Short mmCIF file of C-alpha atoms in Angstrom, two decimals:
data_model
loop_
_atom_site.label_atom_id
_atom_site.label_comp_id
_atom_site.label_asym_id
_atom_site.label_seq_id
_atom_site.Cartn_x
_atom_site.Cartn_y
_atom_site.Cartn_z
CA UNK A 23 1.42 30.76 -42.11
CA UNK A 24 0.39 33.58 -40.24
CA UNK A 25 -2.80 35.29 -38.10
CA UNK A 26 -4.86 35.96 -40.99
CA UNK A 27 -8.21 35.03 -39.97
CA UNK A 28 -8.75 32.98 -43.33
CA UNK A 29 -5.49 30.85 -42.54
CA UNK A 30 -7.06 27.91 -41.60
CA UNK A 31 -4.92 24.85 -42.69
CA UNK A 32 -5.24 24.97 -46.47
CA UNK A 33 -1.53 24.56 -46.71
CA UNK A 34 -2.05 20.70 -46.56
CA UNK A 35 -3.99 20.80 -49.69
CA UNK A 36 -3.26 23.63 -51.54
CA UNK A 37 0.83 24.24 -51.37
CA UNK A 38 2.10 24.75 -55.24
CA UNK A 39 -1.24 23.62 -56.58
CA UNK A 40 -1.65 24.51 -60.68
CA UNK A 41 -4.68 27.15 -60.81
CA UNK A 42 -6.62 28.34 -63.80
CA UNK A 43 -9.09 31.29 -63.74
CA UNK A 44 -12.23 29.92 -64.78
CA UNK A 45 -15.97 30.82 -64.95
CA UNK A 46 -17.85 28.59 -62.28
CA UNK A 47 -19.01 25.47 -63.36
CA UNK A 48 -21.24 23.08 -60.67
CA UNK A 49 -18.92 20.91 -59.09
CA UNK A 50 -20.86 18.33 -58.34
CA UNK A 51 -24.68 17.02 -59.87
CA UNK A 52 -27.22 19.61 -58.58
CA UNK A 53 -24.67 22.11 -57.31
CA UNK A 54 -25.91 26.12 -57.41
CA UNK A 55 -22.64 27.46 -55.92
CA UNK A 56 -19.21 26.69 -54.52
CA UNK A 57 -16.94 29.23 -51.46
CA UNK A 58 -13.40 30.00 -51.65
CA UNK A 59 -11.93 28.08 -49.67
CA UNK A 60 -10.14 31.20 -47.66
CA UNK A 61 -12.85 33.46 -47.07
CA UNK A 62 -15.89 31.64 -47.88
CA UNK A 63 -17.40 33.77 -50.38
CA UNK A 64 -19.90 32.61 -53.16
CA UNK A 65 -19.14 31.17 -56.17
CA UNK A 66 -21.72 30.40 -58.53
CA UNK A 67 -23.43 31.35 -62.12
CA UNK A 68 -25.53 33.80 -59.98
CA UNK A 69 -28.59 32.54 -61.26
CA UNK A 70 -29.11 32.48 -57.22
CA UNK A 71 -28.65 36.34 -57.53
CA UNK A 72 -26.12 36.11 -54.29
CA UNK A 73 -22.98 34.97 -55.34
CA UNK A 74 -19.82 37.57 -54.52
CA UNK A 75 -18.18 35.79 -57.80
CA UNK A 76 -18.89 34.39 -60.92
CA UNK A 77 -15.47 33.81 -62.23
CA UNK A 78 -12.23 32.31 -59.75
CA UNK A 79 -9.27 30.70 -59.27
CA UNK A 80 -9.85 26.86 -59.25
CA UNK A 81 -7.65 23.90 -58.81
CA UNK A 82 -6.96 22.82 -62.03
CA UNK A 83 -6.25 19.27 -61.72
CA UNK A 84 -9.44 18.74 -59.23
CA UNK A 85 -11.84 21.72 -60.62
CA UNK A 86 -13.46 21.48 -57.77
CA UNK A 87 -11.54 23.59 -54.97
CA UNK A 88 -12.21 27.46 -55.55
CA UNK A 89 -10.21 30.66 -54.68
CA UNK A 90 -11.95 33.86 -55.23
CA UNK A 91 -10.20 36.86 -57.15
CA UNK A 92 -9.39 38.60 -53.78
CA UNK A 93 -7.64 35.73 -51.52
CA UNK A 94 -5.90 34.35 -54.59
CA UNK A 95 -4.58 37.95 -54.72
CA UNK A 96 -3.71 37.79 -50.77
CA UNK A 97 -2.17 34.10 -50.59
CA UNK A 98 -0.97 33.88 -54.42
CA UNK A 99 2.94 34.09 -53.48
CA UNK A 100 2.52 32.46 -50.13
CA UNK A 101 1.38 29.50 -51.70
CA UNK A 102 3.32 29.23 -54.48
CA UNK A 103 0.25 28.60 -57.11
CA UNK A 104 0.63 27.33 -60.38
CA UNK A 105 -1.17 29.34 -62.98
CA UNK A 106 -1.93 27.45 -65.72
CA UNK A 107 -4.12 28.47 -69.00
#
């Protein structure tokens, strides 16, 4: 895919995957925060006060898998994402 640092293998899950911008929501029971899953920023409602994001790109048929603003940006065409509303 290339030598971007953040390339690690998410081609095997995340090829043509639908994405919708959403604010973050826990992903789990208990959950404070979530990464992208390229760079490994923060995600979260920042009630932590050290989240990079608040809002992202997330998987929209797992809502679970996040993308911040910035890869999504970077990988967007290289993936061939989805965006759904």
């Amino acid at each position: 895919m290339g030598e971007d640092w953040r390339l690690t293998g998410q081609e095997a899950y995340l090829l043509g995957r639908p994405l919708r911008l959403a604010p973050w929501v826990p992903s789990r029971p208990g959950g404070d925060h979530d990464h992208c899953e390229f760079c490994w920023a923060e995600i979260s409602d920042d009630e932590t006060g050290q989240a990079d994001f608040s809002e992202a790109w997330v998987i929209a048929d797992d809502n679970r898998t996040w993308v911040c603003p910035a890869c999504f940006d970077d990988f967007r065409e290289t993936f061939g994402w989805v965006i759904v509303e």
